[in-house]
Short mmCIF file of N, CA and C in Angstrom, two decimals:
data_model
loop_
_atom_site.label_atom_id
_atom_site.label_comp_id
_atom_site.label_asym_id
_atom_site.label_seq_id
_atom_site.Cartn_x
_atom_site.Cartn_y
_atom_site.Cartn_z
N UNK A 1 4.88 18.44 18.49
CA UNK A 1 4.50 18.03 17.14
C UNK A 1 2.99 18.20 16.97
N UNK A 2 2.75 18.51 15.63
CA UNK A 2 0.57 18.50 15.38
C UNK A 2 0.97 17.78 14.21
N UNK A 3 -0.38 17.59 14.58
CA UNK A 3 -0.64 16.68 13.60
C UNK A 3 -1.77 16.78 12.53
N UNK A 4 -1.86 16.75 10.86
CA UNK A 4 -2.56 17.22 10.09
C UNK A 4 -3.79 16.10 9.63
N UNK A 5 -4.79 15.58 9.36
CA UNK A 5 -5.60 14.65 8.98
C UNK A 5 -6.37 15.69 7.53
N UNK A 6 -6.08 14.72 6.27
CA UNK A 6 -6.60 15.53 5.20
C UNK A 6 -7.99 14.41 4.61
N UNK A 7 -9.14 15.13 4.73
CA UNK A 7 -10.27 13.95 4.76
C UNK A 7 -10.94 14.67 2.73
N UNK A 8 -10.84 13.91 2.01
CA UNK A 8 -11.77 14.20 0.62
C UNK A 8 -12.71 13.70 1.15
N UNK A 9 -14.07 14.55 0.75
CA UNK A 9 -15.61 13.72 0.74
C UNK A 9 -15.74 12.63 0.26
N UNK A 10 -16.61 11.99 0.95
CA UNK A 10 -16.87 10.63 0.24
C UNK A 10 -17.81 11.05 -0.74
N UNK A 11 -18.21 9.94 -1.53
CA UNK A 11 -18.77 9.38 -3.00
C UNK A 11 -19.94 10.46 -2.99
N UNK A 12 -20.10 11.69 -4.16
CA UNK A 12 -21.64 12.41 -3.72
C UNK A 12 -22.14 11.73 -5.46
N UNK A 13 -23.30 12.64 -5.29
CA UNK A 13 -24.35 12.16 -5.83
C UNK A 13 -24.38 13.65 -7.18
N UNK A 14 -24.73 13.25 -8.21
CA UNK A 14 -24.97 15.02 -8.63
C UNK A 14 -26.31 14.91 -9.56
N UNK A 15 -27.66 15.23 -8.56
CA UNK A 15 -29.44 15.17 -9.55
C UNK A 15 -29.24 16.21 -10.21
N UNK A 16 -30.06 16.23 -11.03
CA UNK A 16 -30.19 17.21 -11.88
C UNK A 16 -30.60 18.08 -11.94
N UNK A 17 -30.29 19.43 -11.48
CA UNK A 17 -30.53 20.51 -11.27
C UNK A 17 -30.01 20.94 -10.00
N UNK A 18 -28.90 20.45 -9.87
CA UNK A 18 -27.97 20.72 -8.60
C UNK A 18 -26.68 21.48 -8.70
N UNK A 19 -26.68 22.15 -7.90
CA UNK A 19 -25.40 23.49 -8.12
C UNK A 19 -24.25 22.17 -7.68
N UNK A 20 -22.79 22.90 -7.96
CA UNK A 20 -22.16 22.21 -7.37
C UNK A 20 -21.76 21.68 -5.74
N UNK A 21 -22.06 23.16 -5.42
CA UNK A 21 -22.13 23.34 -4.08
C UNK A 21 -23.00 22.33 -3.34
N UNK A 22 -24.05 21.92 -3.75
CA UNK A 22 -25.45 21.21 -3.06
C UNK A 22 -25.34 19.99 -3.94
N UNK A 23 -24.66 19.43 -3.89
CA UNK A 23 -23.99 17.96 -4.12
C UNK A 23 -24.50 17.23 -2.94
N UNK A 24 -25.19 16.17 -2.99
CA UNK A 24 -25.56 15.25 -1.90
C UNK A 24 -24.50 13.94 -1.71
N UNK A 25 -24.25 13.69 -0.80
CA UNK A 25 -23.77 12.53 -0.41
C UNK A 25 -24.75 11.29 -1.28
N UNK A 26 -23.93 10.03 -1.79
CA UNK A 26 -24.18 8.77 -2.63
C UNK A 26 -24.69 7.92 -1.48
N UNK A 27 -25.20 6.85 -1.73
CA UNK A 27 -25.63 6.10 -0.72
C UNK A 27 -24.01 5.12 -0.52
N UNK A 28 -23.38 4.76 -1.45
CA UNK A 28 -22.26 4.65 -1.51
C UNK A 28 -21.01 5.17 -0.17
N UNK A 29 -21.66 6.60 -0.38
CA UNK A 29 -20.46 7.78 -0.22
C UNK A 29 -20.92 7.56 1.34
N UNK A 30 -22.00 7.57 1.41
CA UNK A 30 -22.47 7.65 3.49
C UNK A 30 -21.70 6.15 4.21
N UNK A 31 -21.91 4.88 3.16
CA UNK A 31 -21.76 3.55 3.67
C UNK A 31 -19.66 3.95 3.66
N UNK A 32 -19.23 4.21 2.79
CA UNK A 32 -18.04 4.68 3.03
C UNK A 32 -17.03 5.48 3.97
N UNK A 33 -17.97 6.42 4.35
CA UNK A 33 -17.57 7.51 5.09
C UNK A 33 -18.25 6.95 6.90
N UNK A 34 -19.14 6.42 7.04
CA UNK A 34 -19.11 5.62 8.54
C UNK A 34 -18.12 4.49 8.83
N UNK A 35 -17.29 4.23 7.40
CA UNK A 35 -16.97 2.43 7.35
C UNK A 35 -15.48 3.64 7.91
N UNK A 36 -14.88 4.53 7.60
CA UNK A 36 -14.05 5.07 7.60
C UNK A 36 -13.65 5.64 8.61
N UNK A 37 -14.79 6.46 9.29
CA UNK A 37 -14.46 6.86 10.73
C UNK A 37 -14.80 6.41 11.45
N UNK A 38 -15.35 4.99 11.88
CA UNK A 38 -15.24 3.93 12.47
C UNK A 38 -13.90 3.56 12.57
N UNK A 39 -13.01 3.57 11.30
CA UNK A 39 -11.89 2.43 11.14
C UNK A 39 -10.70 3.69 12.00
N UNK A 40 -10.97 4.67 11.63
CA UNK A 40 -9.83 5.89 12.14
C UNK A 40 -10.11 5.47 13.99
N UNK A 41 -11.13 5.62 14.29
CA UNK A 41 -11.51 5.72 15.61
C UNK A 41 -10.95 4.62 16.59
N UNK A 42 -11.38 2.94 15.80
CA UNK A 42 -10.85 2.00 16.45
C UNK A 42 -9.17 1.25 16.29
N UNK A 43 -8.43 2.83 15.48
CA UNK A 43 -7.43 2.56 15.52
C UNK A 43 -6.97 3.46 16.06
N UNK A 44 -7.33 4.44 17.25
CA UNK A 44 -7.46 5.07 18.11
C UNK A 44 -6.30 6.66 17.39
N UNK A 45 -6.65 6.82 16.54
CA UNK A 45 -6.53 8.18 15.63
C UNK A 45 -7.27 9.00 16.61
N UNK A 46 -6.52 10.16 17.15
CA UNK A 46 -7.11 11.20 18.05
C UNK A 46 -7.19 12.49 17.37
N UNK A 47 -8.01 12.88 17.40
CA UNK A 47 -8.54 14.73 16.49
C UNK A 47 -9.30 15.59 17.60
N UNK A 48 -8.82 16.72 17.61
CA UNK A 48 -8.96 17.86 18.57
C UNK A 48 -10.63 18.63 17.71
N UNK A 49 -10.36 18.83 16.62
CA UNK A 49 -11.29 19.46 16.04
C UNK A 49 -11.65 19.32 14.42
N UNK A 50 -12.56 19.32 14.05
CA UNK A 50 -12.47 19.45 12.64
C UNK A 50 -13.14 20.52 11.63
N UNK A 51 -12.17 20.46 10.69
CA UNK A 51 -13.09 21.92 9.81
C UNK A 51 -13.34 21.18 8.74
N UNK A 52 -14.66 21.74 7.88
CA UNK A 52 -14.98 21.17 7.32
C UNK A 52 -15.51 22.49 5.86
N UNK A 53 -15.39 21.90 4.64
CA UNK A 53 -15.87 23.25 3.57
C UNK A 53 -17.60 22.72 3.84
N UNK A 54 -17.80 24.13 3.57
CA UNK A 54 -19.27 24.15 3.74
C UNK A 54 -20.35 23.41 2.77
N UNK A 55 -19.43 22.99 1.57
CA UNK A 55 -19.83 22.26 0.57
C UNK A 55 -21.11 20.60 1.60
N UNK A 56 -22.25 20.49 0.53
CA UNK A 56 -23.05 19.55 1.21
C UNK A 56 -22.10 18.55 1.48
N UNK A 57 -21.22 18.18 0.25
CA UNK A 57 -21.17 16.47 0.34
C UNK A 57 -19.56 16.79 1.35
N UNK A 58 -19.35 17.42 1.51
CA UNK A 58 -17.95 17.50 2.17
C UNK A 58 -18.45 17.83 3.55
N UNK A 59 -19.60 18.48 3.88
CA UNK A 59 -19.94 19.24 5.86
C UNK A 59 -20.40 17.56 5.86
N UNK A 60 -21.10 17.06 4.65
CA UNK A 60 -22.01 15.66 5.09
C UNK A 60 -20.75 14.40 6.05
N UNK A 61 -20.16 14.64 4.98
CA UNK A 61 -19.08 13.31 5.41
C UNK A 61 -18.48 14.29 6.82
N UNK A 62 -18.10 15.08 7.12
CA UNK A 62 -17.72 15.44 8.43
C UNK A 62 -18.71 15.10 9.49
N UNK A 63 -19.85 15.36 9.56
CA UNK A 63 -20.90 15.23 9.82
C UNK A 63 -21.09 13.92 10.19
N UNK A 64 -20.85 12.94 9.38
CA UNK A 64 -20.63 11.31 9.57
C UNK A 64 -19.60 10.85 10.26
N UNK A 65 -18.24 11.67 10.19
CA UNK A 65 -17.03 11.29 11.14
C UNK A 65 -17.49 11.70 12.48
N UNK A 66 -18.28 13.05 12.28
CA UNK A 66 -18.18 13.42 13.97
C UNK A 66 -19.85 12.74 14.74
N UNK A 67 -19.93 11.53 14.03
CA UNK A 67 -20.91 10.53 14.64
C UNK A 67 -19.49 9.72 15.66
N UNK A 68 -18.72 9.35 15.23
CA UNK A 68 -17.64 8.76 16.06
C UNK A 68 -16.73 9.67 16.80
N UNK A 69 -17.05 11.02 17.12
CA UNK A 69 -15.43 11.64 17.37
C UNK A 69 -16.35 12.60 18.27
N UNK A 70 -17.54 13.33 18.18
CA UNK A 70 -18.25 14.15 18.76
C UNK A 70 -17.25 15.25 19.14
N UNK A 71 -17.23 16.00 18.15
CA UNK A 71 -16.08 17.03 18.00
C UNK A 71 -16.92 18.78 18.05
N UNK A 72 -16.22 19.85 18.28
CA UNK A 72 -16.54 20.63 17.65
C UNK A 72 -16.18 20.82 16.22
N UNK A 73 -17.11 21.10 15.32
CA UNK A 73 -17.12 21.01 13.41
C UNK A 73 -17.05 22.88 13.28
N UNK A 74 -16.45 22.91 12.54
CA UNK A 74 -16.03 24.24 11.89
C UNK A 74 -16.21 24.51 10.30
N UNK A 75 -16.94 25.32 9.62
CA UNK A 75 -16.82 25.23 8.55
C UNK A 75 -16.07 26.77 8.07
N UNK A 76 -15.19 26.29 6.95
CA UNK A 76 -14.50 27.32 6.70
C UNK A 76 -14.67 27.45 5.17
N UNK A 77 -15.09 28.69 4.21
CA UNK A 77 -15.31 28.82 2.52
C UNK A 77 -14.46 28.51 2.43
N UNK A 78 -12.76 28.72 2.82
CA UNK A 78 -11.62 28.70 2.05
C UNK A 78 -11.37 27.14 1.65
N UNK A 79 -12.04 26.20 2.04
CA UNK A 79 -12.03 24.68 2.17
C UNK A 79 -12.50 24.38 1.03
N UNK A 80 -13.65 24.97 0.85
CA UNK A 80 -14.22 24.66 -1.00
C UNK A 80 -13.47 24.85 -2.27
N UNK A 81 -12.93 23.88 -3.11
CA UNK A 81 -12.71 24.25 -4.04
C UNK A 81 -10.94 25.14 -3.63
N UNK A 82 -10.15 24.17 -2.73
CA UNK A 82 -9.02 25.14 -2.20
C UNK A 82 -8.04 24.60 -2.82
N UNK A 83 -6.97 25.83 -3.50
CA UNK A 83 -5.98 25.61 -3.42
C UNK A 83 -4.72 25.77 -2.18
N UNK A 84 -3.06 25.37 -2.71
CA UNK A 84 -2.43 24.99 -1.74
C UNK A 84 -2.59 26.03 -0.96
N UNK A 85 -2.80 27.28 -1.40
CA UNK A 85 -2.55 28.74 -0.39
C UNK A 85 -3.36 28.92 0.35
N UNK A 86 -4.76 28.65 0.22
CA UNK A 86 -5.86 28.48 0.76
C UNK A 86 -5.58 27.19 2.15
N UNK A 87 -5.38 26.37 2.22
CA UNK A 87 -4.81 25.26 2.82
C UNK A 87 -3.98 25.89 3.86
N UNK A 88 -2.70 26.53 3.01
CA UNK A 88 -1.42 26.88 4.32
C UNK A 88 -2.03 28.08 4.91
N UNK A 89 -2.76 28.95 5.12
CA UNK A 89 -3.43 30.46 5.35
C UNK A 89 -3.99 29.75 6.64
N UNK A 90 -4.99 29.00 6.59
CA UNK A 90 -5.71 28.03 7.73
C UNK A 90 -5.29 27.11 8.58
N UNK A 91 -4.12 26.65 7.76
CA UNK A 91 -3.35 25.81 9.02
C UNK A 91 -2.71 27.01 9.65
N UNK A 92 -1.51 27.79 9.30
CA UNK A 92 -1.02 28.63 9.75
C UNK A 92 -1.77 29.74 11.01
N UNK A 93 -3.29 29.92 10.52
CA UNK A 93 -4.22 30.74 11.92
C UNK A 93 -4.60 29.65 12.94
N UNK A 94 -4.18 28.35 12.49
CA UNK A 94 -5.19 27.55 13.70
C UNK A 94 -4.19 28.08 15.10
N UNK A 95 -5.44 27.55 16.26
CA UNK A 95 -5.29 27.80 17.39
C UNK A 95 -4.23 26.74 18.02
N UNK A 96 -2.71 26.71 18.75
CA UNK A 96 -2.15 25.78 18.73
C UNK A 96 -2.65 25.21 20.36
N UNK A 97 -3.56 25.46 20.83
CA UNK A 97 -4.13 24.55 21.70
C UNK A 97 -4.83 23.32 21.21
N UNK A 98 -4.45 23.22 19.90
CA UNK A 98 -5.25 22.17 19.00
C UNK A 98 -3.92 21.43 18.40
N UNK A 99 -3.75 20.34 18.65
CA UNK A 99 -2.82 18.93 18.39
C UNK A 99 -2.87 18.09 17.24
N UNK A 100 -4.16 18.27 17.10
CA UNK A 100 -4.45 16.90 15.47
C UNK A 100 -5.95 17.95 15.48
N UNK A 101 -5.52 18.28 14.17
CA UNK A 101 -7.00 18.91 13.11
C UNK A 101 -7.39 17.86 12.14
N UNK A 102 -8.59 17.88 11.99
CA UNK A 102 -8.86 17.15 10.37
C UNK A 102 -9.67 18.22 9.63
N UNK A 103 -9.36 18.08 8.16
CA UNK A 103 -9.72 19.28 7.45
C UNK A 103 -10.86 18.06 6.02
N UNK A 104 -11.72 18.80 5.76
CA UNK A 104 -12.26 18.11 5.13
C UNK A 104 -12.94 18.75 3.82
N UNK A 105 -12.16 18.62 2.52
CA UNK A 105 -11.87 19.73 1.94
C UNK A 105 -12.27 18.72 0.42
N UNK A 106 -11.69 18.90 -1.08
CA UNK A 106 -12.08 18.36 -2.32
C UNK A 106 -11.32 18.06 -2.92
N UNK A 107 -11.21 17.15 -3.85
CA UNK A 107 -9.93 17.44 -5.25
C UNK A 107 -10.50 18.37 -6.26
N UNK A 108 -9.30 18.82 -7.08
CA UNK A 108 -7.76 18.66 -7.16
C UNK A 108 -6.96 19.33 -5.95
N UNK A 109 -7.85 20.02 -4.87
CA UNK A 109 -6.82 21.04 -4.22
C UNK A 109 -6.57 19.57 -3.15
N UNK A 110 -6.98 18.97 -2.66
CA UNK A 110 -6.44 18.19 -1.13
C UNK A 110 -5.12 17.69 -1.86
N UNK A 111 -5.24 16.79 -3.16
CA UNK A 111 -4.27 15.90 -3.73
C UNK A 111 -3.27 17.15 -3.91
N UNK A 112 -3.22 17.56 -4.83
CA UNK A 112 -1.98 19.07 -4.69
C UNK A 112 -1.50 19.09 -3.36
N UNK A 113 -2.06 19.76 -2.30
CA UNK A 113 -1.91 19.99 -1.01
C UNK A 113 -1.11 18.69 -0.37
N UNK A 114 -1.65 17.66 -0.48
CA UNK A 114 -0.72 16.76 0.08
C UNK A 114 0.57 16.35 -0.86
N UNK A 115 0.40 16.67 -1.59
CA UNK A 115 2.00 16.28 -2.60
C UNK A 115 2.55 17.31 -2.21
N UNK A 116 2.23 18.57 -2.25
CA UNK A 116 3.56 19.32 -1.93
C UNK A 116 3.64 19.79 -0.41
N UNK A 117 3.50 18.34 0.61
CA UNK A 117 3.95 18.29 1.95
C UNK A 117 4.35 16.64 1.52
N UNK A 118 4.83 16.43 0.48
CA UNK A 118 5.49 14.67 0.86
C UNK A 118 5.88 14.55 -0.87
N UNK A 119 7.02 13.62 -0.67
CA UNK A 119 7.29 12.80 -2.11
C UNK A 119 6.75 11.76 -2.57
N UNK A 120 5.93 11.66 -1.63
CA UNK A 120 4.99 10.47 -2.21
C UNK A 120 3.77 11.53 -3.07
N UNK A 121 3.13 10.11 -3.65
CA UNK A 121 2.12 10.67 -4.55
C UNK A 121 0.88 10.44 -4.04
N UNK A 122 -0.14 11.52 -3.76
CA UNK A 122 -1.28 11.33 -3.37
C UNK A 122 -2.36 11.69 -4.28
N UNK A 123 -3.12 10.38 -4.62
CA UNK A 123 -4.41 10.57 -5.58
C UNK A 123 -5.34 10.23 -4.56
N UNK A 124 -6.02 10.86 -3.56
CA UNK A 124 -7.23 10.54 -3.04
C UNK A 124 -8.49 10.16 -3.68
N UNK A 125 -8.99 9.05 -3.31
CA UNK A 125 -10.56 8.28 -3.77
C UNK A 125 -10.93 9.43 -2.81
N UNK A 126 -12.52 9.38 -3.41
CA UNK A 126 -13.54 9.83 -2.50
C UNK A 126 -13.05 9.02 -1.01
N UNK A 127 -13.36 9.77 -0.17
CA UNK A 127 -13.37 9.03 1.32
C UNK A 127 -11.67 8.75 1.64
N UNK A 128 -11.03 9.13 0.83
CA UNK A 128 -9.66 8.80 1.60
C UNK A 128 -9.17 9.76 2.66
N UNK A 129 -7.67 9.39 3.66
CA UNK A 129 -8.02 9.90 4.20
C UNK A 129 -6.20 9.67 4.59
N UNK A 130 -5.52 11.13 4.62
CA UNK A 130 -4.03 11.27 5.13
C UNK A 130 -3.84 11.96 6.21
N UNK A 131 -2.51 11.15 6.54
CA UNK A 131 -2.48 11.80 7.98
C UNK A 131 -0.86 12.28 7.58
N UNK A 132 -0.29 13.57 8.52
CA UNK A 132 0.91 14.07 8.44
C UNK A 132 1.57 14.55 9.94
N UNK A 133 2.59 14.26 10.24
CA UNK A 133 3.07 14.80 11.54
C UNK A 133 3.93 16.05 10.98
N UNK A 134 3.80 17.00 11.50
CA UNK A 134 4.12 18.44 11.10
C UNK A 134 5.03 18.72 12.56
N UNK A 135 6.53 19.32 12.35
CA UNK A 135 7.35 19.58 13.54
C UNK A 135 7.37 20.59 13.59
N UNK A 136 7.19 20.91 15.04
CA UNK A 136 7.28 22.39 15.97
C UNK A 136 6.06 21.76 16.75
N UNK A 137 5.62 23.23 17.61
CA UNK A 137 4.69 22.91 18.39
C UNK A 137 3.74 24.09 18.04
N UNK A 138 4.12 24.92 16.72
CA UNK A 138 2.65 25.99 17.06
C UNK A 138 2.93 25.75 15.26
N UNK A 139 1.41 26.39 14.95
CA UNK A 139 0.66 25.89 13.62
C UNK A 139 1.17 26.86 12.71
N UNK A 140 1.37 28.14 13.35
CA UNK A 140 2.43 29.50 12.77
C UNK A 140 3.46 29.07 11.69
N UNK A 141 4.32 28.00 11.98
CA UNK A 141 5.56 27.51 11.80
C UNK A 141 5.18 26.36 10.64
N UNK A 142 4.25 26.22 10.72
CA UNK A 142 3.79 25.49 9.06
C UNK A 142 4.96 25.13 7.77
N UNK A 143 5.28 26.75 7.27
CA UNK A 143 5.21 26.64 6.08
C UNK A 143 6.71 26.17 6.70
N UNK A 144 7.76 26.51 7.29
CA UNK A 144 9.27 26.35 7.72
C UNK A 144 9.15 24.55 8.43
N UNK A 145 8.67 24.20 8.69
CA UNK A 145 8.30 22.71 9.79
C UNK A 145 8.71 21.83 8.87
N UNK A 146 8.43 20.95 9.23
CA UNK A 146 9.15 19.57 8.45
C UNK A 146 8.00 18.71 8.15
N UNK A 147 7.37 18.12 7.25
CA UNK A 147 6.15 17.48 6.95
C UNK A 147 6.32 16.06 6.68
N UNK A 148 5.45 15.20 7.68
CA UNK A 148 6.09 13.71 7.22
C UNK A 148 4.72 13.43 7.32
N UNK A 149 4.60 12.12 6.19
CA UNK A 149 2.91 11.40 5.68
C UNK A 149 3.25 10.28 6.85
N UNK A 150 1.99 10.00 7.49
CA UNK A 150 2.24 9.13 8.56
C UNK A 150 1.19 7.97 8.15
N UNK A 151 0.41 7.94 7.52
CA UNK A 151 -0.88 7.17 6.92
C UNK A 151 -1.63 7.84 5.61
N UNK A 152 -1.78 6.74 5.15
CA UNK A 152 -2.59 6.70 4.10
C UNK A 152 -3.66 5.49 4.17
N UNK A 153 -4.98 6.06 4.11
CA UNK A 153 -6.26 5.20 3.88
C UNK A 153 -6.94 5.66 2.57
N UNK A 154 -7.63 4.21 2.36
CA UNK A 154 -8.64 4.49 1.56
C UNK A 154 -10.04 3.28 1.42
N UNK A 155 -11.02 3.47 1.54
CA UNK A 155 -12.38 3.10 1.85
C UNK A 155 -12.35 1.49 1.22
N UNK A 156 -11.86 1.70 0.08
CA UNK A 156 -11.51 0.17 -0.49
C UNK A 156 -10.43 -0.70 -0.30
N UNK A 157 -9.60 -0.08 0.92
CA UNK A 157 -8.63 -1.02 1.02
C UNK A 157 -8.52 -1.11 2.95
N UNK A 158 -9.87 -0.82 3.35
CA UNK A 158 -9.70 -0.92 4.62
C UNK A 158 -10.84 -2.02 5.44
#
C-alpha cells in the first residue's frame, strides 16, 4: 500500500505589486503551518519525501513542514496551479521506493483532486491537510488502485 498526503499552503499574504507566483507566506499562514507539522509529526504520520510547487507560499509552507520531517523537498511546475491530470501524471512517475509522498500543491486543483479520489467532500482551508491509502504497491497503478481518505486536518480544528 502508499500512501498519498495532499498539503494546500497555508494563509499567504498578497503586497502590492506581487505576481501571483511570489505570494509570501501570512504571519498567520507560518504560525499555522508549524502548528500543523508539528501536529502530523507527533502523531507519528511518516513521509518518505515531499514535492512541493515552486510557488513562494506553497515551497514556504513545505519548507516549514520539513523543519519537522528533514526530508528531501522536490519542487515540481506541474504542482502550481494543477489540475487533476497534472496530479495523476506525478503520482503515476513517482519512484515506488517511496511509501508516503506529501505533495504540496493550491486550490481549486488539490480540492478537485481529492474529490475525485473519495465521496467525501473536500474544501481545504489554507494549511489543511489529507491523507489517502492508495492499493497496490507501485505508484504506476494509480489511476486502476483503490483510493481511501484516511484523515482529514485542518489548522483550526487541531
Amino acid at each position: 500500500m502508499k500512501k498519498l498526503i495532499l498539503v494546500r499552503h497555508a494563509k499567504s499574504d498578497w503586497p502590492e505589486n506581487t505576481d501571483d507566483f511570489d505570494r509570501p507566506l501570512s504571519e498567520k499562514g507560518e504560525k499555522n503551518a508549524e502548528k500543523m507539522a508539528k501536529f502530523l509529526k507527533e502523531n507519528k504520520i511518516e513521509i518518505d519525501k515531499f514535492y512541493s510547487s515552486p510557488a513562494l507560499r506553497a515551497f514556504k509552507t513545505c519548507e516549514i513542514f520539513n523543519k519537522e520531517y528533514q526530508l528531501e523537498v522536490e519542487t515540481m511546475q506541474k504542482l502550481y496551479n494543477a489540475s487533476e491530470t497534472n496530479f495523476e501524471s506525478l503520482i503515476t512517475d513517482l519512484p515506488d521506493n517511496l511509501n508516503t509522498v506529501a505533495m504540496f500543491s493550491h486550490n481549486n486543483g488539490i480540492s478537485n483532486f481529492a474529490n475525485s479520489m473519495s465521496h467525501d467532500v473536500f474544501m481545504f482551508p489554507t494549511c489543511g491537510v489529507a491523507g489517502f491509502a492508495i492499493e497496490g504497491d507501485s505508484w504506476s497503478d494509480f489511476h486502476s488502485a483503490e483510493k481511501k481518505p484516511i484523515f482529514f486536518y485542518e489548522p483550526s480544528k487541531i
